[in-house]
Amino acid sequence: MLRRLVERIQQKDQRAMSELYRRYVGRLSSVCYRYVPDEDDAKDVLQNSFVKIFTSMQNFEYHDESSFEGFMARVVAHEALHFLRDRKKLMLTDLQEDSVRQATDDAPEIERITADDLHQLISELPDGYRTVVNLYIFEGYSHRKIAELLGIKETTSATQLYHAKQLLARRIKEIIDEER
């Protein structure tokens, strides 16, 4: 069924495009909001993403549903990164040896917070941290690939992830301590 929908879109069928949009807007919005938490900006990025998806369909070869969904998610992630770079919202810094902060004493009891709370905490991270967390953890990219995508050094990617984890650990501990 999805294969036929893709074929109709490749033939520039407007109804098929609307159907694909309705079917996937929620799922792709989630990907978009991971990178761009501002609602208005995220809507713009998502709109541009769908335009890119539809215009690149001519070159897309359908294999299965998961590869197609992965293709769409990558388009959204790349559009979000493009938006952040253009708006200079990515503040990425390289770690200097003398600025390494010590890790928090104990790992937080992450199982004590909900998935929604964790997603909220990630969305509150500074743009650079949040972007690297999303690319590394959710997209499964290596630091080398992240560096290529963002035009940074691999060590900068690793630094951003390190600091993001430290900040998340502190916030999780604060939440747990507040509950006690």
Tab-separated table of N, CA and C in Angstrom, residues 7-164:
chain	number	residue	atom	x	y	z
A	7	GLU	N	4.599	5.601	-5.430
A	7	GLU	CA	4.511	5.657	-6.896
A	7	GLU	C	3.594	6.794	-7.348
A	8	ARG	N	2.494	6.974	-6.654
A	8	ARG	CA	1.561	8.060	-7.003
A	8	ARG	C	2.209	9.423	-6.763
A	9	ILE	N	2.973	9.536	-5.701
A	9	ILE	CA	3.677	10.799	-5.433
A	9	ILE	C	4.721	11.054	-6.516
A	10	GLN	N	5.392	10.008	-6.947
A	10	GLN	CA	6.383	10.152	-8.017
A	10	GLN	C	5.730	10.613	-9.323
A	11	GLN	N	4.446	10.346	-9.443
A	11	GLN	CA	3.679	10.814	-10.610
A	11	GLN	C	3.037	12.174	-10.344
A	12	LYS	N	3.424	12.794	-9.231
A	12	LYS	CA	2.978	14.125	-8.817
A	12	LYS	C	1.489	14.195	-8.488
A	13	ASP	N	0.963	13.132	-7.926
A	13	ASP	CA	-0.434	13.070	-7.495
A	13	ASP	C	-0.582	13.856	-6.186
A	14	GLN	N	-1.311	14.968	-6.224
A	14	GLN	CA	-1.477	15.843	-5.061
A	14	GLN	C	-2.209	15.144	-3.914
A	15	ARG	N	-3.176	14.319	-4.237
A	15	ARG	CA	-3.904	13.598	-3.175
A	15	ARG	C	-2.984	12.637	-2.436
A	16	ALA	N	-2.114	11.996	-3.184
A	16	ALA	CA	-1.157	11.078	-2.561
A	16	ALA	C	-0.217	11.846	-1.630
A	17	MET	N	0.183	13.044	-2.046
A	17	MET	CA	1.046	13.868	-1.196
A	17	MET	C	0.310	14.251	0.089
A	18	SER	N	-0.940	14.627	-0.045
A	18	SER	CA	-1.737	14.970	1.141
A	18	SER	C	-1.894	13.772	2.065
A	19	GLU	N	-2.120	12.614	1.479
A	19	GLU	CA	-2.275	11.396	2.287
A	19	GLU	C	-0.984	11.069	3.033
A	20	LEU	N	0.156	11.176	2.354
A	20	LEU	CA	1.432	10.918	3.007
A	20	LEU	C	1.656	11.926	4.138
A	21	TYR	N	1.337	13.174	3.871
A	21	TYR	CA	1.476	14.204	4.898
A	21	TYR	C	0.641	13.856	6.123
A	22	ARG	N	-0.624	13.554	5.926
A	22	ARG	CA	-1.511	13.214	7.055
A	22	ARG	C	-1.000	11.989	7.816
A	23	ARG	N	-0.506	11.034	7.088
A	23	ARG	CA	-0.061	9.783	7.697
A	23	ARG	C	1.201	9.961	8.548
A	24	TYR	N	2.100	10.852	8.126
A	24	TYR	CA	3.408	10.937	8.767
A	24	TYR	C	3.711	12.258	9.470
A	25	VAL	N	2.821	13.227	9.408
A	25	VAL	CA	3.133	14.532	10.000
A	25	VAL	C	3.416	14.423	11.500
A	26	GLY	N	2.677	13.606	12.210
A	26	GLY	CA	2.910	13.457	13.651
A	26	GLY	C	4.264	12.855	13.950
A	27	ARG	N	4.582	11.781	13.283
A	27	ARG	CA	5.857	11.095	13.512
A	27	ARG	C	7.046	11.985	13.151
A	28	LEU	N	6.932	12.686	12.022
A	28	LEU	CA	8.035	13.538	11.588
A	28	LEU	C	8.120	14.820	12.417
A	29	SER	N	6.988	15.247	12.964
A	29	SER	CA	7.012	16.392	13.882
A	29	SER	C	7.851	16.057	15.107
A	30	SER	N	7.733	14.840	15.592
A	30	SER	CA	8.524	14.411	16.750
A	30	SER	C	10.014	14.498	16.454
A	31	VAL	N	10.412	14.067	15.274
A	31	VAL	CA	11.825	14.166	14.883
A	31	VAL	C	12.239	15.627	14.852
A	32	CYS	N	11.406	16.447	14.255
A	32	CYS	CA	11.713	17.872	14.116
A	32	CYS	C	11.847	18.549	15.476
A	33	TYR	N	10.913	18.299	16.375
A	33	TYR	CA	10.940	18.932	17.696
A	33	TYR	C	12.134	18.507	18.539
A	34	ARG	N	12.719	17.347	18.239
A	34	ARG	CA	13.926	16.949	18.963
A	34	ARG	C	15.058	17.942	18.713
A	35	TYR	N	15.074	18.523	17.513
A	35	TYR	CA	16.142	19.456	17.156
A	35	TYR	C	15.730	20.918	17.327
A	36	VAL	N	14.477	21.211	17.003
A	36	VAL	CA	13.990	22.594	16.993
A	36	VAL	C	12.770	22.675	17.908
A	37	PRO	N	12.976	22.990	19.184
A	37	PRO	CA	11.854	22.959	20.119
A	37	PRO	C	10.868	24.122	19.989
A	38	ASP	N	11.267	25.223	19.343
A	38	ASP	CA	10.349	26.338	19.156
A	38	ASP	C	9.279	25.938	18.138
A	39	GLU	N	8.010	26.069	18.528
A	39	GLU	CA	6.907	25.576	17.707
A	39	GLU	C	6.853	26.219	16.326
A	40	ASP	N	6.972	27.528	16.251
A	40	ASP	CA	6.899	28.200	14.950
A	40	ASP	C	8.061	27.793	14.048
A	41	ASP	N	9.263	27.760	14.607
A	41	ASP	CA	10.426	27.343	13.825
A	41	ASP	C	10.292	25.892	13.378
A	42	ALA	N	9.812	25.046	14.271
A	42	ALA	CA	9.657	23.628	13.936
A	42	ALA	C	8.647	23.442	12.801
A	43	LYS	N	7.574	24.204	12.823
A	43	LYS	CA	6.584	24.119	11.737
A	43	LYS	C	7.204	24.505	10.400
A	44	ASP	N	8.019	25.551	10.405
A	44	ASP	CA	8.703	25.962	9.179
A	44	ASP	C	9.640	24.869	8.681
A	45	VAL	N	10.412	24.313	9.595
A	45	VAL	CA	11.353	23.250	9.231
A	45	VAL	C	10.596	22.040	8.695
A	46	LEU	N	9.507	21.684	9.344
A	46	LEU	CA	8.728	20.531	8.901
A	46	LEU	C	8.138	20.769	7.509
A	47	GLN	N	7.635	21.975	7.278
A	47	GLN	CA	7.094	22.311	5.955
A	47	GLN	C	8.173	22.192	4.886
A	48	ASN	N	9.347	22.754	5.161
A	48	ASN	CA	10.458	22.645	4.207
A	48	ASN	C	10.864	21.195	3.997
A	49	SER	N	10.779	20.408	5.058
A	49	SER	CA	11.135	18.995	4.959
A	49	SER	C	10.185	18.258	4.014
A	50	PHE	N	8.896	18.508	4.154
A	50	PHE	CA	7.946	17.844	3.261
A	50	PHE	C	8.155	18.278	1.816
A	51	VAL	N	8.471	19.531	1.599
A	51	VAL	CA	8.764	19.982	0.233
A	51	VAL	C	9.956	19.199	-0.310
A	52	LYS	N	11.000	19.056	0.512
A	52	LYS	CA	12.183	18.294	0.090
A	52	LYS	C	11.844	16.829	-0.159
A	53	ILE	N	11.034	16.262	0.715
A	53	ILE	CA	10.644	14.857	0.544
A	53	ILE	C	9.937	14.687	-0.792
A	54	PHE	N	8.961	15.543	-1.055
A	54	PHE	CA	8.190	15.415	-2.296
A	54	PHE	C	9.045	15.663	-3.533
A	55	THR	N	9.945	16.634	-3.476
A	55	THR	CA	10.768	16.921	-4.653
A	55	THR	C	11.852	15.870	-4.873
A	56	SER	N	12.260	15.193	-3.821
A	56	SER	CA	13.294	14.177	-3.993
A	56	SER	C	12.713	12.793	-4.275
A	57	MET	N	11.417	12.685	-4.280
A	57	MET	CA	10.773	11.380	-4.522
A	57	MET	C	11.066	10.825	-5.914
A	58	GLN	N	11.336	11.690	-6.863
A	58	GLN	CA	11.626	11.224	-8.221
A	58	GLN	C	12.848	10.312	-8.245
A	59	ASN	N	13.780	10.552	-7.338
A	59	ASN	CA	15.010	9.769	-7.290
A	59	ASN	C	14.974	8.670	-6.234
A	60	PHE	N	13.870	8.574	-5.511
A	60	PHE	CA	13.782	7.597	-4.437
A	60	PHE	C	13.348	6.248	-4.982
A	61	GLU	N	14.070	5.205	-4.565
A	61	GLU	CA	13.695	3.847	-4.946
A	61	GLU	C	13.148	3.143	-3.707
A	62	TYR	N	11.881	2.828	-3.746
A	62	TYR	CA	11.202	2.229	-2.607
A	62	TYR	C	11.656	0.786	-2.423
A	63	HIS	N	12.039	0.434	-1.169
A	63	HIS	CA	12.399	-0.941	-0.833
A	63	HIS	C	11.401	-1.521	0.156
A	64	ASP	N	11.208	-0.792	1.259
A	64	ASP	CA	10.240	-1.230	2.255
A	64	ASP	C	9.847	-0.030	3.109
A	65	GLU	N	8.869	-0.241	3.968
A	65	GLU	CA	8.335	0.855	4.773
A	65	GLU	C	9.385	1.459	5.707
A	66	SER	N	10.183	0.617	6.349
A	66	SER	CA	11.154	1.148	7.303
A	66	SER	C	12.225	1.989	6.609
A	67	SER	N	12.665	1.590	5.429
A	67	SER	CA	13.672	2.401	4.725
A	67	SER	C	13.065	3.725	4.266
A	68	PHE	N	11.795	3.703	3.880
A	68	PHE	CA	11.129	4.938	3.469
A	68	PHE	C	10.949	5.880	4.657
A	69	GLU	N	10.534	5.331	5.786
A	69	GLU	CA	10.377	6.154	6.990
A	69	GLU	C	11.733	6.705	7.444
A	70	GLY	N	12.775	5.903	7.319
A	70	GLY	CA	14.118	6.360	7.655
A	70	GLY	C	14.569	7.490	6.744
A	71	PHE	N	14.255	7.359	5.465
A	71	PHE	CA	14.567	8.409	4.493
A	71	PHE	C	13.888	9.718	4.893
A	72	MET	N	12.616	9.661	5.235
A	72	MET	CA	11.883	10.876	5.606
A	72	MET	C	12.444	11.471	6.899
A	73	ALA	N	12.758	10.634	7.878
A	73	ALA	CA	13.313	11.122	9.142
A	73	ALA	C	14.667	11.793	8.914
A	74	ARG	N	15.490	11.235	8.022
A	74	ARG	CA	16.790	11.849	7.714
A	74	ARG	C	16.613	13.211	7.053
A	75	VAL	N	15.632	13.317	6.164
A	75	VAL	CA	15.367	14.608	5.517
A	75	VAL	C	15.005	15.645	6.581
A	76	VAL	N	14.132	15.273	7.506
A	76	VAL	CA	13.713	16.203	8.560
A	76	VAL	C	14.903	16.581	9.440
A	77	ALA	N	15.695	15.607	9.842
A	77	ALA	CA	16.857	15.894	10.688
A	77	ALA	C	17.837	16.818	9.974
A	78	HIS	N	18.087	16.567	8.705
A	78	HIS	CA	19.021	17.401	7.951
A	78	HIS	C	18.469	18.816	7.759
A	79	GLU	N	17.179	18.939	7.530
A	79	GLU	CA	16.567	20.266	7.413
A	79	GLU	C	16.661	21.020	8.735
A	80	ALA	N	16.456	20.319	9.837
A	80	ALA	CA	16.563	20.946	11.152
A	80	ALA	C	17.998	21.426	11.386
A	81	LEU	N	18.977	20.615	11.028
A	81	LEU	CA	20.379	21.011	11.179
A	81	LEU	C	20.691	22.218	10.304
A	82	HIS	N	20.177	22.195	9.091
A	82	HIS	CA	20.377	23.321	8.176
A	82	HIS	C	19.788	24.597	8.783
A	83	PHE	N	18.596	24.492	9.334
A	83	PHE	CA	17.948	25.631	9.984
A	83	PHE	C	18.806	26.160	11.128
A	84	LEU	N	19.270	25.260	11.989
A	84	LEU	CA	20.066	25.679	13.142
A	84	LEU	C	21.377	26.330	12.713
A	85	ARG	N	22.017	25.774	11.694
A	85	ARG	CA	23.261	26.373	11.202
A	85	ARG	C	23.005	27.747	10.606
A	86	ASP	N	21.946	27.863	9.801
A	86	ASP	CA	21.627	29.156	9.185
A	86	ASP	C	21.281	30.218	10.214
A	87	ARG	N	20.630	29.827	11.262
A	87	ARG	CA	20.225	30.778	12.296
A	87	ARG	C	21.317	30.960	13.348
A	88	LYS	N	22.449	30.294	13.115
A	88	LYS	CA	23.588	30.372	14.041
A	88	LYS	C	23.178	30.017	15.461
A	89	LYS	N	22.270	29.045	15.559
A	89	LYS	CA	21.792	28.630	16.877
A	89	LYS	C	22.654	27.527	17.479
A	90	LEU	N	23.540	26.967	16.698
A	90	LEU	CA	24.388	25.904	17.226
A	90	LEU	C	25.647	26.516	17.823
A	91	MET	N	25.713	26.502	19.120
A	91	MET	CA	26.896	27.001	19.815
A	91	MET	C	27.719	25.782	20.226
A	92	LEU	N	28.697	25.458	19.411
A	92	LEU	CA	29.510	24.279	19.658
A	92	LEU	C	30.913	24.719	20.055
A	93	THR	N	31.407	24.153	21.127
A	93	THR	CA	32.752	24.486	21.575
A	93	THR	C	33.555	23.213	21.754
A	94	ASP	N	34.833	23.333	21.516
A	94	ASP	CA	35.727	22.198	21.680
A	94	ASP	C	36.185	22.149	23.129
A	95	LEU	N	36.367	20.959	23.639
A	95	LEU	CA	36.760	20.772	25.035
A	95	LEU	C	38.258	20.991	25.182
A	96	GLN	N	38.614	21.860	26.097
A	96	GLN	CA	40.010	22.069	26.438
A	96	GLN	C	40.318	21.178	27.638
A	97	GLU	N	41.466	20.591	27.648
A	97	GLU	CA	41.817	19.652	28.720
A	97	GLU	C	41.641	20.262	30.108
A	98	ASP	N	41.986	21.540	30.272
A	98	ASP	CA	41.896	22.145	31.590
A	98	ASP	C	40.470	22.520	31.973
A	99	SER	N	39.530	22.382	31.039
A	99	SER	CA	38.150	22.760	31.355
A	99	SER	C	37.252	21.551	31.584
A	100	VAL	N	37.844	20.372	31.599
A	100	VAL	CA	37.041	19.178	31.810
A	100	VAL	C	36.513	19.178	33.238
A	101	ARG	N	35.205	19.151	33.355
A	101	ARG	CA	34.607	19.074	34.687
A	101	ARG	C	34.527	17.611	35.087
A	102	GLN	N	34.623	17.396	36.360
A	102	GLN	CA	34.521	16.035	36.856
A	102	GLN	C	33.096	15.524	36.668
A	103	ALA	N	32.988	14.262	36.350
A	103	ALA	CA	31.666	13.652	36.206
A	103	ALA	C	30.970	13.671	37.561
A	104	THR	N	29.653	13.674	37.515
A	104	THR	CA	28.917	13.626	38.769
A	104	THR	C	29.266	12.325	39.477
A	105	ASP	N	29.213	12.349	40.808
A	105	ASP	CA	29.670	11.213	41.603
A	105	ASP	C	29.024	9.899	41.188
A	106	ASP	N	27.719	9.884	41.173
A	106	ASP	CA	27.000	8.657	40.850
A	106	ASP	C	26.105	8.903	39.654
A	107	ALA	N	25.903	7.860	38.882
A	107	ALA	CA	24.964	7.970	37.770
A	107	ALA	C	23.563	8.139	38.349
A	108	PRO	N	22.761	8.985	37.739
A	108	PRO	CA	21.414	9.196	38.269
A	108	PRO	C	20.546	7.961	38.077
A	109	GLU	N	19.546	7.867	38.905
A	109	GLU	CA	18.608	6.749	38.820
A	109	GLU	C	17.586	7.068	37.728
A	110	ILE	N	18.023	6.906	36.495
A	110	ILE	CA	17.220	7.338	35.354
A	110	ILE	C	15.877	6.611	35.271
A	111	GLU	N	15.829	5.399	35.793
A	111	GLU	CA	14.573	4.642	35.757
A	111	GLU	C	13.494	5.275	36.644
A	112	ARG	N	13.879	6.226	37.454
A	112	ARG	CA	12.917	6.874	38.354
A	112	ARG	C	12.193	8.052	37.697
A	113	ILE	N	12.590	8.413	36.476
A	113	ILE	CA	11.867	9.477	35.781
A	113	ILE	C	11.188	8.894	34.548
A	114	THR	N	10.152	9.563	34.091
A	114	THR	CA	9.392	9.060	32.949
A	114	THR	C	10.104	9.402	31.645
A	115	ALA	N	9.727	8.692	30.595
A	115	ALA	CA	10.268	8.980	29.265
A	115	ALA	C	9.911	10.403	28.847
A	116	ASP	N	8.702	10.835	29.189
A	116	ASP	CA	8.289	12.204	28.858
A	116	ASP	C	9.176	13.225	29.558
A	117	ASP	N	9.499	12.965	30.838
A	117	ASP	CA	10.387	13.872	31.572
A	117	ASP	C	11.767	13.926	30.916
A	118	LEU	N	12.269	12.768	30.511
A	118	LEU	CA	13.580	12.721	29.870
A	118	LEU	C	13.564	13.479	28.548
A	119	HIS	N	12.526	13.287	27.753
A	119	HIS	CA	12.414	14.026	26.490
A	119	HIS	C	12.330	15.529	26.746
A	120	GLN	N	11.612	15.911	27.789
A	120	GLN	CA	11.517	17.327	28.142
A	120	GLN	C	12.880	17.878	28.531
A	121	LEU	N	13.625	17.124	29.331
A	121	LEU	CA	14.962	17.562	29.725
A	121	LEU	C	15.880	17.715	28.512
A	122	ILE	N	15.787	16.782	27.580
A	122	ILE	CA	16.606	16.867	26.373
A	122	ILE	C	16.215	18.100	25.562
A	123	SER	N	14.919	18.374	25.477
A	123	SER	CA	14.466	19.535	24.698
A	123	SER	C	14.932	20.853	25.316
A	124	GLU	N	15.235	20.850	26.610
A	124	GLU	CA	15.688	22.055	27.295
A	124	GLU	C	17.199	22.255	27.215
A	125	LEU	N	17.921	21.287	26.666
A	125	LEU	CA	19.367	21.432	26.524
A	125	LEU	C	19.687	22.573	25.560
A	126	PRO	N	20.854	23.212	25.720
A	126	PRO	CA	21.286	24.194	24.719
A	126	PRO	C	21.324	23.529	23.338
A	127	ASP	N	21.121	24.315	22.293
A	127	ASP	CA	20.994	23.782	20.936
A	127	ASP	C	22.122	22.840	20.530
A	128	GLY	N	23.361	23.221	20.802
A	128	GLY	CA	24.490	22.383	20.405
A	128	GLY	C	24.466	21.033	21.095
A	129	TYR	N	24.223	21.048	22.405
A	129	TYR	CA	24.151	19.798	23.157
A	129	TYR	C	23.008	18.931	22.625
A	130	ARG	N	21.825	19.540	22.497
A	130	ARG	CA	20.639	18.801	22.077
A	130	ARG	C	20.839	18.186	20.688
A	131	THR	N	21.451	18.935	19.800
A	131	THR	CA	21.660	18.446	18.437
A	131	THR	C	22.564	17.226	18.432
A	132	VAL	N	23.673	17.300	19.156
A	132	VAL	CA	24.598	16.163	19.183
A	132	VAL	C	23.953	14.965	19.878
A	133	VAL	N	23.232	15.198	20.971
A	133	VAL	CA	22.530	14.093	21.653
A	133	VAL	C	21.591	13.394	20.681
A	134	ASN	N	20.814	14.167	19.946
A	134	ASN	CA	19.868	13.578	18.998
A	134	ASN	C	20.567	12.798	17.900
A	135	LEU	N	21.613	13.376	17.340
A	135	LEU	CA	22.325	12.693	16.257
A	135	LEU	C	23.031	11.439	16.747
A	136	TYR	N	23.617	11.511	17.919
A	136	TYR	CA	24.384	10.383	18.443
A	136	TYR	C	23.481	9.280	18.988
A	137	ILE	N	22.524	9.659	19.831
A	137	ILE	CA	21.698	8.662	20.504
A	137	ILE	C	20.529	8.205	19.646
A	138	PHE	N	19.752	9.153	19.120
A	138	PHE	CA	18.534	8.780	18.409
A	138	PHE	C	18.777	8.399	16.952
A	139	GLU	N	19.706	9.080	16.292
A	139	GLU	CA	19.990	8.770	14.886
A	139	GLU	C	21.086	7.728	14.737
A	140	GLY	N	21.866	7.515	15.810
A	140	GLY	CA	22.908	6.492	15.782
A	140	GLY	C	24.151	6.875	15.001
A	141	TYR	N	24.376	8.177	14.809
A	141	TYR	CA	25.552	8.618	14.063
A	141	TYR	C	26.795	8.573	14.941
A	142	SER	N	27.927	8.324	14.316
A	142	SER	CA	29.219	8.362	15.012
A	142	SER	C	29.645	9.823	15.150
A	143	HIS	N	30.637	10.058	15.995
A	143	HIS	CA	31.153	11.426	16.132
A	143	HIS	C	31.755	11.898	14.806
A	144	ARG	N	32.324	10.987	14.056
A	144	ARG	CA	32.881	11.351	12.745
A	144	ARG	C	31.777	11.858	11.819
A	145	LYS	N	30.657	11.132	11.769
A	145	LYS	CA	29.539	11.537	10.908
A	145	LYS	C	28.925	12.850	11.391
A	146	ILE	N	28.786	12.994	12.706
A	146	ILE	CA	28.244	14.240	13.267
A	146	ILE	C	29.156	15.402	12.893
A	147	ALA	N	30.448	15.190	13.002
A	147	ALA	CA	31.411	16.234	12.647
A	147	ALA	C	31.246	16.636	11.181
A	148	GLU	N	31.066	15.671	10.308
A	148	GLU	CA	30.852	15.973	8.890
A	148	GLU	C	29.570	16.769	8.684
A	149	LEU	N	28.492	16.332	9.327
A	149	LEU	CA	27.201	17.003	9.163
A	149	LEU	C	27.217	18.443	9.665
A	150	LEU	N	27.908	18.665	10.780
A	150	LEU	CA	27.880	19.980	11.411
A	150	LEU	C	29.081	20.853	11.056
A	151	GLY	N	30.043	20.285	10.343
A	151	GLY	CA	31.229	21.052	9.988
A	151	GLY	C	32.093	21.387	11.194
A	152	ILE	N	32.248	20.397	12.083
A	152	ILE	CA	33.028	20.578	13.307
A	152	ILE	C	34.046	19.452	13.413
A	153	LYS	N	34.866	19.503	14.456
A	153	LYS	CA	35.808	18.415	14.725
A	153	LYS	C	35.096	17.300	15.486
A	154	GLU	N	35.609	16.088	15.354
A	154	GLU	CA	35.055	14.961	16.099
A	154	GLU	C	35.128	15.219	17.601
A	155	THR	N	36.202	15.835	18.054
A	155	THR	CA	36.337	16.107	19.486
A	155	THR	C	35.275	17.098	19.968
A	156	THR	N	34.866	18.001	19.095
A	156	THR	CA	33.810	18.944	19.459
A	156	THR	C	32.492	18.208	19.650
A	157	SER	N	32.223	17.258	18.776
A	157	SER	CA	31.013	16.450	18.922
A	157	SER	C	31.044	15.685	20.238
A	158	ALA	N	32.176	15.065	20.518
A	158	ALA	CA	32.315	14.306	21.769
A	158	ALA	C	32.171	15.225	22.981
A	159	THR	N	32.706	16.423	22.889
A	159	THR	CA	32.598	17.400	23.970
A	159	THR	C	31.143	17.760	24.233
A	160	GLN	N	30.416	18.032	23.171
A	160	GLN	CA	29.012	18.405	23.311
A	160	GLN	C	28.226	17.280	23.977
A	161	LEU	N	28.487	16.046	23.560
A	161	LEU	CA	27.796	14.903	24.148
A	161	LEU	C	28.156	14.756	25.627
A	162	TYR	N	29.430	14.896	25.936
A	162	TYR	CA	29.892	14.793	27.319
A	162	TYR	C	29.180	15.808	28.207
A	163	HIS	N	29.189	17.064	27.793
A	163	HIS	CA	28.559	18.116	28.591
A	163	HIS	C	27.050	17.933	28.678
A	164	ALA	N	26.441	17.462	27.595
A	164	ALA	CA	24.992	17.213	27.616
A	164	ALA	C	24.661	16.134	28.639
